[in-house]
Short mmCIF file of C-alpha atoms and ligand atoms in Angstrom, two decimals:
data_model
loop_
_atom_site.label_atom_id
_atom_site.label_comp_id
_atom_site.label_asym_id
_atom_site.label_seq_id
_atom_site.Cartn_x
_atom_site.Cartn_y
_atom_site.Cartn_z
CA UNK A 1 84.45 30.13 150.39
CA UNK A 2 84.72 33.56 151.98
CA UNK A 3 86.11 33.50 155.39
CA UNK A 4 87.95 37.17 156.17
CA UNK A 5 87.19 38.87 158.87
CA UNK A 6 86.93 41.77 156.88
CA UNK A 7 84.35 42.21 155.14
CA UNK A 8 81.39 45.84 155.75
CA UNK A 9 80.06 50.34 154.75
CA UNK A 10 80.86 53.52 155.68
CA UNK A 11 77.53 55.18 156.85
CA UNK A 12 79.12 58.20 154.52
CA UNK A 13 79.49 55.76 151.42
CA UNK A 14 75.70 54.00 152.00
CA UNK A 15 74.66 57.90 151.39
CA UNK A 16 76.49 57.92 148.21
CA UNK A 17 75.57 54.64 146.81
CA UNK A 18 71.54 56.02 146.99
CA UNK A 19 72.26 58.88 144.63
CA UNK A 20 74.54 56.50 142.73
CA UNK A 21 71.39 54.07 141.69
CA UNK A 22 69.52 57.09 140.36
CA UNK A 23 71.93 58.06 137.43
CA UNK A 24 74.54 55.57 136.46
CA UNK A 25 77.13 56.05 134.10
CA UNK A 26 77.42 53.91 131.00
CA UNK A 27 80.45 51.43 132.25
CA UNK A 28 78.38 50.90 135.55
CA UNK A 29 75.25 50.24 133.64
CA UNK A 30 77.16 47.59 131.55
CA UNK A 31 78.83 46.12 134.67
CA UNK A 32 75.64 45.87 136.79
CA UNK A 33 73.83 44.48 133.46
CA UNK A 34 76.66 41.47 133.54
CA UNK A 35 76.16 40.57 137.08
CA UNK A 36 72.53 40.68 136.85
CA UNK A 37 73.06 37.83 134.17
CA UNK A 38 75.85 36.56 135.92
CA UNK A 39 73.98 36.36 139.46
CA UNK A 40 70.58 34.86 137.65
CA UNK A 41 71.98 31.60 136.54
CA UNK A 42 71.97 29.39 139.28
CA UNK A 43 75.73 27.59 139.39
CA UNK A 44 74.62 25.21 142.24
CA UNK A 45 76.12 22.10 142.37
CA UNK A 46 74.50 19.61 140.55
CA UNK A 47 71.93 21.86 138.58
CA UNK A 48 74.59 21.55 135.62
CA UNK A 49 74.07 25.87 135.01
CA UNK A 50 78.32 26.15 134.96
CA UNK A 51 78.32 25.65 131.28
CA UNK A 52 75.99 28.76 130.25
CA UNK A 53 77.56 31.14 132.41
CA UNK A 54 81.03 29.62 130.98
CA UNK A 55 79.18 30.48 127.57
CA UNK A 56 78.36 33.61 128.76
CA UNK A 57 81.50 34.68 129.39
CA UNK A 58 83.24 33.22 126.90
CA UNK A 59 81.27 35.70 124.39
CA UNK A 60 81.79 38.84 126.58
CA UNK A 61 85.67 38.24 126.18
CA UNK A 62 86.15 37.27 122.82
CA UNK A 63 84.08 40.33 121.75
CA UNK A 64 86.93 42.24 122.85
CA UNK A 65 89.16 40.31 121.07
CA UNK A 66 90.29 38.47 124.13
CA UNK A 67 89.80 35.30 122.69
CA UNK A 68 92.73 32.75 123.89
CA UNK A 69 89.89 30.98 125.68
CA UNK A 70 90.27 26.81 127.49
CA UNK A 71 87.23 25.58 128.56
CA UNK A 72 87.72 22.26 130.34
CA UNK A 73 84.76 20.46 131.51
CA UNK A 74 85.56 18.05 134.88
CA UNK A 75 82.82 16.07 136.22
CA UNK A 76 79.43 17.53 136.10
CA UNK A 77 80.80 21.37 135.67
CA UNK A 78 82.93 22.89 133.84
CA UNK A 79 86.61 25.75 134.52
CA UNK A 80 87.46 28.15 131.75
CA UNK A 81 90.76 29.68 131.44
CA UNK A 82 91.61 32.73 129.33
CA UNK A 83 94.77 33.88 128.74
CA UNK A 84 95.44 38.34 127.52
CA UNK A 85 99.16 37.72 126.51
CA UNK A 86 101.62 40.33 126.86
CA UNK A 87 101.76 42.90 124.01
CA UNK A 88 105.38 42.64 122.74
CA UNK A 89 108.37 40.76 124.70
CA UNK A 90 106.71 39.75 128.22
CA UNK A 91 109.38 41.34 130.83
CA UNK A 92 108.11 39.49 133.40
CA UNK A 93 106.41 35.95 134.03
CA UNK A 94 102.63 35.51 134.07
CA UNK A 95 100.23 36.49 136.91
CA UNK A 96 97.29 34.36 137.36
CA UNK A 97 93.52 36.06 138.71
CA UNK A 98 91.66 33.46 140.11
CA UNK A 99 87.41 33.63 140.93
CA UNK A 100 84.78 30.66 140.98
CA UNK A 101 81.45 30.54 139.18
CA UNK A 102 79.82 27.96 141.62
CA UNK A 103 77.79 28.88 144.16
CA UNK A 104 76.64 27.49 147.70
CA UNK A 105 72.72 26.62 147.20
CA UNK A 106 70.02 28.73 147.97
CA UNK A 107 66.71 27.53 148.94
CA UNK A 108 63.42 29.84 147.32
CA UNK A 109 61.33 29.40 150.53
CA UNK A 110 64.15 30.13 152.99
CA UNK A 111 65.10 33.71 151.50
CA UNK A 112 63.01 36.88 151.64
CA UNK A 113 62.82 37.19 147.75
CA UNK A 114 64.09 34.54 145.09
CA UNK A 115 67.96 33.82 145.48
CA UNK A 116 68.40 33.82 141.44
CA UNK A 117 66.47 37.25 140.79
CA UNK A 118 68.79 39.97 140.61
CA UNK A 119 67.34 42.67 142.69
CA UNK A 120 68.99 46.23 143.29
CA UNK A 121 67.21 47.70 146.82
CA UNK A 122 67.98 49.96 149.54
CA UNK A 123 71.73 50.62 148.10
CA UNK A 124 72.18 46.70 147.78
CA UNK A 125 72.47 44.41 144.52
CA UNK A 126 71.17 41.06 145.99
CA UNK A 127 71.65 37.63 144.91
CA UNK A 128 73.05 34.25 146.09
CA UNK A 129 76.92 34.58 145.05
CA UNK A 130 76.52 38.73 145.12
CA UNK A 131 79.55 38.34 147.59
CA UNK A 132 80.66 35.49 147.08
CA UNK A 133 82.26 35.35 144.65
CA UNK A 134 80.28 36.82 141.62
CA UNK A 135 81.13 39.95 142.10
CA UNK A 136 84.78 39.24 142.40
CA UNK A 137 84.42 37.07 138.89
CA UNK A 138 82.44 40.26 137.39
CA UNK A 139 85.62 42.35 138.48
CA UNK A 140 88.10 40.74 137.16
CA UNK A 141 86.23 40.48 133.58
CA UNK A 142 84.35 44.06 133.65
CA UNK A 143 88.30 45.48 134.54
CA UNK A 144 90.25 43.68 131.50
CA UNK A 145 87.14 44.79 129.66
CA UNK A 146 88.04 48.20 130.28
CA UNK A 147 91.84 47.56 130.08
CA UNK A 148 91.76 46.36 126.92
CA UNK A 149 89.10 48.64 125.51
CA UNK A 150 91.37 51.71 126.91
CA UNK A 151 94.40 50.50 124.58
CA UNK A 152 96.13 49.06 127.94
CA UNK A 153 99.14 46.56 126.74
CA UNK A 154 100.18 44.50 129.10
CA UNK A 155 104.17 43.55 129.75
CA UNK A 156 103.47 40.08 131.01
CA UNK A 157 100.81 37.45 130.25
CA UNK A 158 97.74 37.99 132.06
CA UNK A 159 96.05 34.47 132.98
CA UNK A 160 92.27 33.95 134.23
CA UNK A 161 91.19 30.89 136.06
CA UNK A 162 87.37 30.72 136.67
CA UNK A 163 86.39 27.16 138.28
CA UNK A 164 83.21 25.45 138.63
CA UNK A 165 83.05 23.46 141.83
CA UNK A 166 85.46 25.44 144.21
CA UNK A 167 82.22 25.57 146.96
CA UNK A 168 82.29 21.40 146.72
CA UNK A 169 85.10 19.08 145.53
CA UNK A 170 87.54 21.40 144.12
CA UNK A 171 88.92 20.10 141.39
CA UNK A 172 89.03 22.75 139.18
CA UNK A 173 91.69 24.62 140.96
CA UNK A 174 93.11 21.19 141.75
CA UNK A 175 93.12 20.47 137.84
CA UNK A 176 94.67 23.72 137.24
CA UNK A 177 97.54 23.29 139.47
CA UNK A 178 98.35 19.82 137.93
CA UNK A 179 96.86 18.39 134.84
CA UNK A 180 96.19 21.95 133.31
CA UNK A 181 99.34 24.00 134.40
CA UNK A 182 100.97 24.87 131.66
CA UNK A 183 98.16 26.98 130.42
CA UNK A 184 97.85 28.58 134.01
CA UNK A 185 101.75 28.45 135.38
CA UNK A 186 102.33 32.13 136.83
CA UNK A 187 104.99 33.78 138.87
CA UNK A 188 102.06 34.50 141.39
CA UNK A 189 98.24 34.34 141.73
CA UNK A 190 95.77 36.96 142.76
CA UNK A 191 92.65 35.29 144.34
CA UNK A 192 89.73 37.53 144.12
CA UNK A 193 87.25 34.89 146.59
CA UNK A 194 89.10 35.81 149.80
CA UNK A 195 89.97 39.03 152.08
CA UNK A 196 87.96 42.83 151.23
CA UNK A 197 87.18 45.73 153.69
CA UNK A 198 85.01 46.44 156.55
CA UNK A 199 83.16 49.08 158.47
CA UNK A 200 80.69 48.86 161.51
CA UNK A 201 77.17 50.06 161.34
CA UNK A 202 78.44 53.66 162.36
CA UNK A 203 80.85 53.77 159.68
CA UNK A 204 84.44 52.91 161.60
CA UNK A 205 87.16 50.86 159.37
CA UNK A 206 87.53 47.84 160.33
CA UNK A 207 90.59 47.52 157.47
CA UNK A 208 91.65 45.81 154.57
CA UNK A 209 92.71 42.54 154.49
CA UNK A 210 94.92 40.59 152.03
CA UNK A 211 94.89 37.30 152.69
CA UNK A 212 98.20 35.17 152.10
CA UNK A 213 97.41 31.78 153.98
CA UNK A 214 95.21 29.63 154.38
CA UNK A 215 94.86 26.41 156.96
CA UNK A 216 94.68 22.62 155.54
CA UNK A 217 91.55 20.97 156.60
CA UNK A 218 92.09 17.27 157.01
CA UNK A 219 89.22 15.41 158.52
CA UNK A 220 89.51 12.01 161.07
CA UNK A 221 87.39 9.17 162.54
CA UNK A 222 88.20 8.47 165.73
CA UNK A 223 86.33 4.41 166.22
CA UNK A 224 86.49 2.21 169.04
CA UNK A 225 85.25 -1.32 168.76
CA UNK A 226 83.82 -3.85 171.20
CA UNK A 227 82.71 -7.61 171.96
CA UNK A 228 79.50 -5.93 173.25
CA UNK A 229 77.15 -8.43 174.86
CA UNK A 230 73.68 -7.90 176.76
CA UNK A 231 73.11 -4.49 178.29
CA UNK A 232 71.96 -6.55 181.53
CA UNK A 233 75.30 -7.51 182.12
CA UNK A 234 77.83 -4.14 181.57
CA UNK A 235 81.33 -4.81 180.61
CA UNK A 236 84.40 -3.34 182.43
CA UNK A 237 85.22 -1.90 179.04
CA UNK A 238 82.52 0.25 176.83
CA UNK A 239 83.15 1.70 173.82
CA UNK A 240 80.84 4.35 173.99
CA UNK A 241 82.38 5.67 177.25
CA UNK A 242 85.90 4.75 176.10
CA UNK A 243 85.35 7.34 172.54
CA UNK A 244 83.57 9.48 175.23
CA UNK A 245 86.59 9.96 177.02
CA UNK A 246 88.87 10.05 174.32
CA UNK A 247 86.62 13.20 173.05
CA UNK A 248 86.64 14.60 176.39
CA UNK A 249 90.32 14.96 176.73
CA UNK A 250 90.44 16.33 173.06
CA UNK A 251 88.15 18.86 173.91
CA UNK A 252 90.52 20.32 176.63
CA UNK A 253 93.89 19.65 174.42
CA UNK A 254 95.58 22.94 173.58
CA UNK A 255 97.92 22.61 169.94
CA UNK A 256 100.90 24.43 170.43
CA UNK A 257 100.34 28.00 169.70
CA UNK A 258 102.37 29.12 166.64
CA UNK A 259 103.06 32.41 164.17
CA UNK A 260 104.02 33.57 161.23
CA UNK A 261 104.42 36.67 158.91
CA UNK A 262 101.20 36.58 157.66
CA UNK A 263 99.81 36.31 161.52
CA UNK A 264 102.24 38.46 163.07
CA UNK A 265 101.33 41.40 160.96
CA UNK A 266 98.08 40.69 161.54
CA UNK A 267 98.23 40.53 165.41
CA UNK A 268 100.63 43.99 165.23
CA UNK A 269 97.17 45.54 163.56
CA UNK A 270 94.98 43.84 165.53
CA UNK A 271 96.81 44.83 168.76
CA UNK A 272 96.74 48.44 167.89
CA UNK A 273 92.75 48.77 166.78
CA UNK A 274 91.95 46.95 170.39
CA UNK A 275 92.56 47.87 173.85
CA UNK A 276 92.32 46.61 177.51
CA UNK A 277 93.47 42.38 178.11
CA UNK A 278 92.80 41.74 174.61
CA UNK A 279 95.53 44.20 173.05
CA UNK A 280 97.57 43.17 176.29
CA UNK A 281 97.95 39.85 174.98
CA UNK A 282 98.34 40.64 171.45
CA UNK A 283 101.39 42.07 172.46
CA UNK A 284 102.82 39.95 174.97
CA UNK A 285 102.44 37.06 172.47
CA UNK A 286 104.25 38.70 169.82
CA UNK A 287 107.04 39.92 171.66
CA UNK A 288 107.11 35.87 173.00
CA UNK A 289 105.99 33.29 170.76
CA UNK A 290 106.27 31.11 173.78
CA UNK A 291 103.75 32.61 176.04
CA UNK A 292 101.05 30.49 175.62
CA UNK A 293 98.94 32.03 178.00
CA UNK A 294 98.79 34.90 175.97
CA UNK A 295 98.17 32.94 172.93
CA UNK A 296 95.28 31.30 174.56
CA UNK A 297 93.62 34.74 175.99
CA UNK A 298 93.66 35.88 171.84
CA UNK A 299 92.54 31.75 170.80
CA UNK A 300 89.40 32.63 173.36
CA UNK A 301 88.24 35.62 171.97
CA UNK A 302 85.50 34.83 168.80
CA UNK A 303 86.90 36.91 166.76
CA UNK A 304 90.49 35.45 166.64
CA UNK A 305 89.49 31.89 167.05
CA UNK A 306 91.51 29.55 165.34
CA UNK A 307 94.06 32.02 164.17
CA UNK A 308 96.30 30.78 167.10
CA UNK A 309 96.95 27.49 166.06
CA UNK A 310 95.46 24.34 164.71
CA UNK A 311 92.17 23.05 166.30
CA UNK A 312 90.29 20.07 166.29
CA UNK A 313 86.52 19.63 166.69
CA UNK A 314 84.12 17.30 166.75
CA UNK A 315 81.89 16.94 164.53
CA UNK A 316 79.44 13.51 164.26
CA UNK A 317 78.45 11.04 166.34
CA UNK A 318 77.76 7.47 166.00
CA UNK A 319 77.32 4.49 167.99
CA UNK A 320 75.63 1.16 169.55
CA UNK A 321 72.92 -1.29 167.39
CA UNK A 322 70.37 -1.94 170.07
CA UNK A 323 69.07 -0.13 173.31
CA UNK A 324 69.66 -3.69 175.43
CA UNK A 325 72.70 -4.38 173.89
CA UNK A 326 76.42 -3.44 174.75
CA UNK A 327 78.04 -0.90 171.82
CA UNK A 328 80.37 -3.15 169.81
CA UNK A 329 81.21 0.17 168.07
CA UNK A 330 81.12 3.91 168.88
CA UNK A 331 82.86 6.13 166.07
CA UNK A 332 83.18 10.18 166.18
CA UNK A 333 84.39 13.01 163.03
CA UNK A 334 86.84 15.22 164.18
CA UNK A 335 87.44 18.15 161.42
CA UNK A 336 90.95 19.94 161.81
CA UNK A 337 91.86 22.93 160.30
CA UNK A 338 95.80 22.61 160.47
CA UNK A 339 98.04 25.56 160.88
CA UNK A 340 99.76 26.39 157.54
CA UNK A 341 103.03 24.45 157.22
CA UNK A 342 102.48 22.19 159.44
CA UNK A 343 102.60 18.72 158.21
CA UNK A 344 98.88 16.76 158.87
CA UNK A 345 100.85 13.27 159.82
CA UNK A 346 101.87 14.99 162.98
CA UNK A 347 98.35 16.36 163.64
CA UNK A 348 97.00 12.28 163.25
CA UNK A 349 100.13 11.60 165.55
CA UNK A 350 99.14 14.22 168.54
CA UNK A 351 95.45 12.82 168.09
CA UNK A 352 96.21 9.20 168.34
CA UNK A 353 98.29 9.84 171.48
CA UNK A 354 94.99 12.33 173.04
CA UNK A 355 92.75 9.47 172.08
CA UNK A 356 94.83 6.72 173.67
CA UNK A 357 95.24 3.27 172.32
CA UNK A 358 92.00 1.79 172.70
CA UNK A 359 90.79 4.46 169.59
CA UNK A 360 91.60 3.84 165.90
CA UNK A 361 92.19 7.41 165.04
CA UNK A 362 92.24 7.56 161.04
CA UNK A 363 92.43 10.32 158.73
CA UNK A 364 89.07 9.73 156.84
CA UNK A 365 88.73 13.42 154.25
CA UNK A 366 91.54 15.43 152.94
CA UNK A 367 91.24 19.19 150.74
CA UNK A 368 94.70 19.61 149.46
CA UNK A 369 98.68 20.06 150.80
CA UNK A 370 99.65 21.71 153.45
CA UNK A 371 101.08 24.64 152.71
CA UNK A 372 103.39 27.60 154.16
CA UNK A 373 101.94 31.16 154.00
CA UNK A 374 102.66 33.40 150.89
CA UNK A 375 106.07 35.66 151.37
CA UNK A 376 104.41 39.38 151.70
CA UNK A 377 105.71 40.79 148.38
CA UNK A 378 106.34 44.24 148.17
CA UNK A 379 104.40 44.91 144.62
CA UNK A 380 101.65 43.24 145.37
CA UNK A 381 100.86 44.36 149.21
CA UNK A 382 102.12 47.96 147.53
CA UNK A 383 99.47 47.83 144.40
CA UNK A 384 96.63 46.64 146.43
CA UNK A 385 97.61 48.77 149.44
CA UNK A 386 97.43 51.96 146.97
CA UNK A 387 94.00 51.13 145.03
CA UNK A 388 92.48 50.98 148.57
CA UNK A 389 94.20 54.09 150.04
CA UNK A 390 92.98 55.92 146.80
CA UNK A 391 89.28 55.69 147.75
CA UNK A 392 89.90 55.14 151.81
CA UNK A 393 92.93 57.11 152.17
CA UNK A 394 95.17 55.90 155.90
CA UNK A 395 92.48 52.75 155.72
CA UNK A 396 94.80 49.65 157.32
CA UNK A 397 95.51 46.67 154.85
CA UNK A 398 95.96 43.83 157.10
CA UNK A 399 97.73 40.53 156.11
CA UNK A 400 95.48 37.68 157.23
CA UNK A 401 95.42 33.86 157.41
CA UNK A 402 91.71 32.14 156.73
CA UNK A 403 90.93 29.30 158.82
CA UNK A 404 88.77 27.99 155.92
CA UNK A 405 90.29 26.70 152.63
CA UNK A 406 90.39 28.31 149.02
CA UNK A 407 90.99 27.53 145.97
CA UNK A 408 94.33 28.90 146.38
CA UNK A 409 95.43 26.01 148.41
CA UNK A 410 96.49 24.26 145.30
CA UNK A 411 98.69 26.90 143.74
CA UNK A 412 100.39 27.02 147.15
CA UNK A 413 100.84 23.68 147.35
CA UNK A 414 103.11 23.48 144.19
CA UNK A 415 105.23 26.76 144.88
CA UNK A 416 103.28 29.58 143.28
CA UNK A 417 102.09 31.98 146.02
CA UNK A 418 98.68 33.10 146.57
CA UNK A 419 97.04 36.80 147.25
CA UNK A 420 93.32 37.21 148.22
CA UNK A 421 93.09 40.69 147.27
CA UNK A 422 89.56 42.05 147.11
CA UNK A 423 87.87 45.77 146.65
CA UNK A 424 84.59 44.91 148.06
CA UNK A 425 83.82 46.14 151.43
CA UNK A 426 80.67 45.40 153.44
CA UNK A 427 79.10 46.47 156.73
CA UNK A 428 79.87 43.72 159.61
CA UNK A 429 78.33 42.22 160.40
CA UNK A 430 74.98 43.14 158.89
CA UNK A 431 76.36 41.90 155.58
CA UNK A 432 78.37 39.17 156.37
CA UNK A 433 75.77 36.40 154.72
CA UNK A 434 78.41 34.95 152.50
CA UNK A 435 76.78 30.74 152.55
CA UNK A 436 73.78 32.40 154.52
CA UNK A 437 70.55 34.38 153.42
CA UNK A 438 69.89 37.12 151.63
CA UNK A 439 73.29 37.65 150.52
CA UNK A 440 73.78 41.25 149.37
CA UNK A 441 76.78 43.49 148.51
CA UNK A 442 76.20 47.05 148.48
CA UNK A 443 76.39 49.14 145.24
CA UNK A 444 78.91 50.85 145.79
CA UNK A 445 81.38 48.39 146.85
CA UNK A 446 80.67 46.42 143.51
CA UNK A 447 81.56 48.99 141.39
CA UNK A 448 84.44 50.04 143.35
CA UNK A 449 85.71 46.76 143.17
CA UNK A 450 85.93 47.19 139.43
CA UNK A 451 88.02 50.06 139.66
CA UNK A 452 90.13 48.86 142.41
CA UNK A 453 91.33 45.80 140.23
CA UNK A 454 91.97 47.64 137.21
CA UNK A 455 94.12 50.26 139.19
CA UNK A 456 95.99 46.93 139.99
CA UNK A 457 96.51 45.16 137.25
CA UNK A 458 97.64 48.47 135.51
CA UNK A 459 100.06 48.49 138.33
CA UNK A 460 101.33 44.84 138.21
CA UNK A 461 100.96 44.35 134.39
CA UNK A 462 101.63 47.67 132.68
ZN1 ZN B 1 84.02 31.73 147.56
#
């Protein structure tokens, strides 16, 4: 899942990347050769590809001689882990890199060209999982490639967790984080599917971000049930109007608006790239956490919604067995995406009491804990913060919350924090197609991507 707001191309750097496909050099010639192979098996769900890519890489490491390699097949995929431990006495604990080798599917007749062809065009590689997220898996192997071929030694363990099925049930990070953790336990995880850069179609920075939270999505039915009867003769009480009205007055309710480090740093950028009522609010809220007014001006705007607080949506419908007969059930999905720390009882609680007592209001899906946003450490906002300044020197580096979940949820959940950190920048929103069509990334911010994780992890592990 990619879900930053950040994510786009300097009009100077889509002029660069054009010469750039002419004459590549050799490492970018062996780097775009892996992600063609990577890109052109097809890890959808289901089509049981996981396992040859896992193969795939498997060989690319071990050639190096990086060849402390768990692969541990769950369900119908597979996860690999690979472990670089530190040369000599480790004098620090383990970081973990995180990436997933499913993708979302991609339908043949729907895109312009064939989602599993590798294509390089107009500055772009394209490919379903180009952005998401196998160029962030082809970064993290391409840089300890390079690492290790450049005599690099590393003073703590460096761990790699690859899943298979982080677009659908998630159990591979979920596996990692239990069953699996002592081949995975780190002092802190870098997650290479979330946050990257941006620029508009002109070529202004829209920033860096480095994401550090994520929300818990917890999913409820909300059912009422009735003696029904014969439509000829309508009952007092009706349970499609009584869910309608229950989904009416949820569709006005306002959560309580809330912050926290991750958000308030955010919202200090934020406030300062935007002007007029929008940057007005920014900063009223964060000089009062209690001025909810504020909070909902920001909650309004499309490109801060949800970042406010939790909401609650609904999502299906269902109801009624006959068109002459009274409903003796009506039942709607509402999907929350609860803000981070807050505990998803209390959510069920506030819904219940919204829906009144005539509604059942159940929590019917869950995707992992609930969990408090990652402390903003100073070496890792300060490595990440410095490979980015390097090639877009003054460039903001944003902290930011997704309203979607990773797989970093998991790590979270049992005390290890979790940093999307990303190189790859794209133009928004022209290349925001992450899920969609035609995904592309553009040339240039592949390969940079490379160099901005090893730059990194020479940082953070040498
Ligand atoms: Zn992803």
């Amino acid at each position: 899942m990619r879900t930053g707001i950040f994510a786009g191309l300097a009009a100077t750097a889509l002029l660069a990347s054009g010469a750039h496909a002419a004459q590549k050099e050799a490492p970018e010639v062996e780097a775009r050769d892996l992600f063609k192979q990577v890109v052109e098996i097809p890890t959808v769900e289901g089509r049981g590809e996981v396992p040859r890519l896992v193969k795939l890489l498997t060989a690319k490491f071990s050639a190096e001689g990086l060849t402390e390699i768990s692969v541990k097949p769950h369900g119908d995929t597979e996860s690999m882990i690979v472990r670089w431990a530190a040369e000599g006495p480790a004098t620090a604990e383990p970081i973990l890199l995180m990436a997933h080798m499913d993708v979302v599917e991609a339908k043949r007749a729907d895109w312009a060209d064939d989602p599993f062809i590798f294509r390089e065009k107009d500055g772009y590689y394209w490919g379903r999982g180009s952005v998401d997220n196998k160029a962030g898996m082809t970064a993290i192997v391409m840089s300890l490639i390079r690492l290790k071929r450049d005599g690099f030694k590393p003073k703590r363990d460096i761990i790699v967790l690859f899943t298979g099925d982080e677009e659908t049930a998630g159990d591979g990070s979920r596996l990692a984080a239990t069953e699996w953790i002592d081949l995975v336990r780190a002092e802190y995880a870098l997650n290479s599917d979330a946050s990257g850069g941006g620029f508009t179609a002109d070529g202004k920075p829209l920033g860096y971000g480095l994401q550090t939270a994520e929300k818990t999505y917890r999913t409820y039915s909300f059912t009422v049930t009735n003696k029904g009867g014969h439509s000829s003769k309508p009952r007092p009480d009706n349970a499609i109007y009584e869910l309608a009205n229950a989904l009416t007055r949820l569709e006005s309710h306002r959560f309580t608006p809330m912050l926290n480090e991750t958000t308030r740093g955010y919202f200090a950028a934020r406030s300062e790239q935007e002007t007029g009522p929008i940057a007005d609010a920014m900063r009223r809220w964060l000089a009062d956490e209690n001025d909810s007014e504020a909070a909902d001006i920001i909650e309004a705007d499309p490109k801060e919604v949800g970042l406010t607080r939790t909401r609650c949506v609904a999502t299906k419908l269902n109801g009624g067995h006959a068109d002459n007969a009274l409903p003796q059930l009506a039942q709607a999905t509402v999907n929350c995406r609860i803000f981070p720390g807050v505990e998803p009882a209390k959510v069920l609680a506030e819904l219940q009491q919204i829906a009144g007592t005539g509604v059942k209001v159940e929590q019917s899906d869950s995707f992992g804990a609930s969990t408090p946003a990652s402390p903003l450490r100073a070496d890792v906002v300060g490595a990440y913060t410095k490979a980015i300044h390097k090639r877009f020197p003054g460039m903001a580096v944003v902290p930011s919350m997704s309203t979607g979940a990773t797989d970093g949820v998991f790590f979270r959940g049992i005390g290890i924090p979790v940093y999307g950190v990303s190189g790859v920048w794209l133009k928004i929103p022209e290349d925001a197609r992450a899920h969609g069509l035609d995904e592309r990334i553009p040339v240039e911010s592949f390969h940079m991507n490379i160099d901005v994780w090893e730059d990194m992890l020479r940082e953070l592990a040498g």
